[in-house]
mmCIF file of C-alpha atoms in Angstrom:
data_model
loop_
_atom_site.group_PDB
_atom_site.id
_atom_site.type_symbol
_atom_site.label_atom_id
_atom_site.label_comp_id
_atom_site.label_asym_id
_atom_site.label_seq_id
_atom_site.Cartn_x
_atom_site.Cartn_y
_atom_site.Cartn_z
ATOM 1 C CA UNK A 1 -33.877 13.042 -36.858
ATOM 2 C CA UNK A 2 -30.424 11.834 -36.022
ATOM 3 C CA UNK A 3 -29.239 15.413 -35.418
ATOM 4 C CA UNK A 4 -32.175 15.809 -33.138
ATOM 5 C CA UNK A 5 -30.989 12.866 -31.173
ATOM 6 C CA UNK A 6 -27.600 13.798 -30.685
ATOM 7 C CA UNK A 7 -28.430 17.254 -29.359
ATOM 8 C CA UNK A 8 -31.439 15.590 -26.925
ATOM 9 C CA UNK A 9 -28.358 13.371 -25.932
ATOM 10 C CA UNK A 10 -26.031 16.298 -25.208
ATOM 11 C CA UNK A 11 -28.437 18.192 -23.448
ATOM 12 C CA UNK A 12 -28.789 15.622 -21.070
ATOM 13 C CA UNK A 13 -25.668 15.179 -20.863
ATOM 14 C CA UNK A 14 -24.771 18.580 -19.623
ATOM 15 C CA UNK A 15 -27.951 18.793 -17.319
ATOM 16 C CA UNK A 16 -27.787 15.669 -15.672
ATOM 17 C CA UNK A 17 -26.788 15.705 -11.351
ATOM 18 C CA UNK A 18 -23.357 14.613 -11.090
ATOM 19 C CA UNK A 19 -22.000 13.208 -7.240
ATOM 20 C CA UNK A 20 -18.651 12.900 -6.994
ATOM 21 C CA UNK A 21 -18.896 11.088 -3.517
ATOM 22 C CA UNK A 22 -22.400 9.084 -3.581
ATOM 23 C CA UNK A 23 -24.661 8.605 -0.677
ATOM 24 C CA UNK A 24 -24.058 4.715 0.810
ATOM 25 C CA UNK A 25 -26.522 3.450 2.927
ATOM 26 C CA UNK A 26 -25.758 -0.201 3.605
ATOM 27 C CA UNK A 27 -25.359 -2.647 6.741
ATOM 28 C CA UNK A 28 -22.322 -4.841 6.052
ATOM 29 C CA UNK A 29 -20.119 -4.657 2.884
ATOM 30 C CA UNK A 30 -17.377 -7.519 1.789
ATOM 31 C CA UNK A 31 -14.481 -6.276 0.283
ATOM 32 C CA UNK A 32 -12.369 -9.552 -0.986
ATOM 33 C CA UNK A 33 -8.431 -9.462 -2.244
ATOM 34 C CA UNK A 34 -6.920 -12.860 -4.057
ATOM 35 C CA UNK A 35 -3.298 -12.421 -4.131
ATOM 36 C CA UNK A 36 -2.453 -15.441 -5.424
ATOM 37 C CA UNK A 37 0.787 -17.475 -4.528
ATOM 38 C CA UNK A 38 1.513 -15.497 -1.422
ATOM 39 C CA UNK A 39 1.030 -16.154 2.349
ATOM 40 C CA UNK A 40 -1.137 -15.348 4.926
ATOM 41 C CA UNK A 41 1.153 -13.171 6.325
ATOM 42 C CA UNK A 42 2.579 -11.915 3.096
ATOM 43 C CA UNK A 43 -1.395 -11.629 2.396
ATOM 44 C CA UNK A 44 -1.947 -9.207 5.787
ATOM 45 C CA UNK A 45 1.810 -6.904 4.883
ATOM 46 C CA UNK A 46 0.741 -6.130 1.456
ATOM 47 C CA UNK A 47 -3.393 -5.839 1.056
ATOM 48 C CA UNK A 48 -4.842 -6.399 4.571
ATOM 49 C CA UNK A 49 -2.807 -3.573 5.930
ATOM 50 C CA UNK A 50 -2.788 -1.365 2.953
ATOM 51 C CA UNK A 51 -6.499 -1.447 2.746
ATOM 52 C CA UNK A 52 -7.319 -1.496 6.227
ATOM 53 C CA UNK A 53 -5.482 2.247 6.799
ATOM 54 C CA UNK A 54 -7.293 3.571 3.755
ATOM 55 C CA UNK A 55 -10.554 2.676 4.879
ATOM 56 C CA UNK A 56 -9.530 3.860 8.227
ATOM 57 C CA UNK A 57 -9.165 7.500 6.820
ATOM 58 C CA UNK A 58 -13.056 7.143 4.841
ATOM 59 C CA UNK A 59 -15.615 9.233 6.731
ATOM 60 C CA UNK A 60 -18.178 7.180 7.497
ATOM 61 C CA UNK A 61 -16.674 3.409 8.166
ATOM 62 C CA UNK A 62 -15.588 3.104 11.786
ATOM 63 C CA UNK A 63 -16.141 -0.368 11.927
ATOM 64 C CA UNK A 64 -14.565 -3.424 10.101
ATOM 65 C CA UNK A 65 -13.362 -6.416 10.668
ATOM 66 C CA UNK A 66 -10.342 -8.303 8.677
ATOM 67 C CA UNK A 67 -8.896 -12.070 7.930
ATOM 68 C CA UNK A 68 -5.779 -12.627 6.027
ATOM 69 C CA UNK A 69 -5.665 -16.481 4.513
ATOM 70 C CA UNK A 70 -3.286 -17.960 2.125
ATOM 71 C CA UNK A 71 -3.965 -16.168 -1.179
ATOM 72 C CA UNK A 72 -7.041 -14.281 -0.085
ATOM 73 C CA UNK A 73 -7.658 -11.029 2.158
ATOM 74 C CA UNK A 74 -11.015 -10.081 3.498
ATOM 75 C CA UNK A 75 -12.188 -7.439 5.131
ATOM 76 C CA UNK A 76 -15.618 -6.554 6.542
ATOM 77 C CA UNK A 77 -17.051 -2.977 6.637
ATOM 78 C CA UNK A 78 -19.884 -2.414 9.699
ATOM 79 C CA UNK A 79 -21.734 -0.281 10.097
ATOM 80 C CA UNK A 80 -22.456 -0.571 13.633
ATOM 81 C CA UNK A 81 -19.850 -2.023 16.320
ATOM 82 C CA UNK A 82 -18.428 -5.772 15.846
ATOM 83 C CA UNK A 83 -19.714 -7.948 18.969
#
């Protein structure tokens, strides 16, 4: 029985749909950094920035909006045009 198991699990295994790059259907998406200790603008250099010009280069996100606080970056992903 065990045996039988293991090779149902295997099988399924092998078989199963695999994406590497999922389908993402969504409206707004919060993407929050703590970087504790460090200031706003130390905040914006080293995460803001950074993340900003990867998400930049993502097919798909054109629109997003970011704050850089004292200890915490934040960046909003649209997707339709910021008013």
């Amino acid at each position: 029985f065990t045996i039988f198991i293991i090779l149902l699990g295997i099988n399924s295994l092998l078989n199963i749909q695999k994406t590497a790059v999922p389908q993402v259907d969504f409206q707004r998406m919060i993407v929050t950094t703590y970087y504790p200790g460090f200031s706003a603008k130390d905040v914006e250099l080293n995460i803001t920035a950074k993340i900003e010009d990867k998400l930049s280069n993502i097919l798909g996100i054109d629109y997003f909006i970011s704050s850089s606080k004292e200890n915490i970056s934040q960046i909003t992903i649209l997707d339709w045009p910021p008013e």
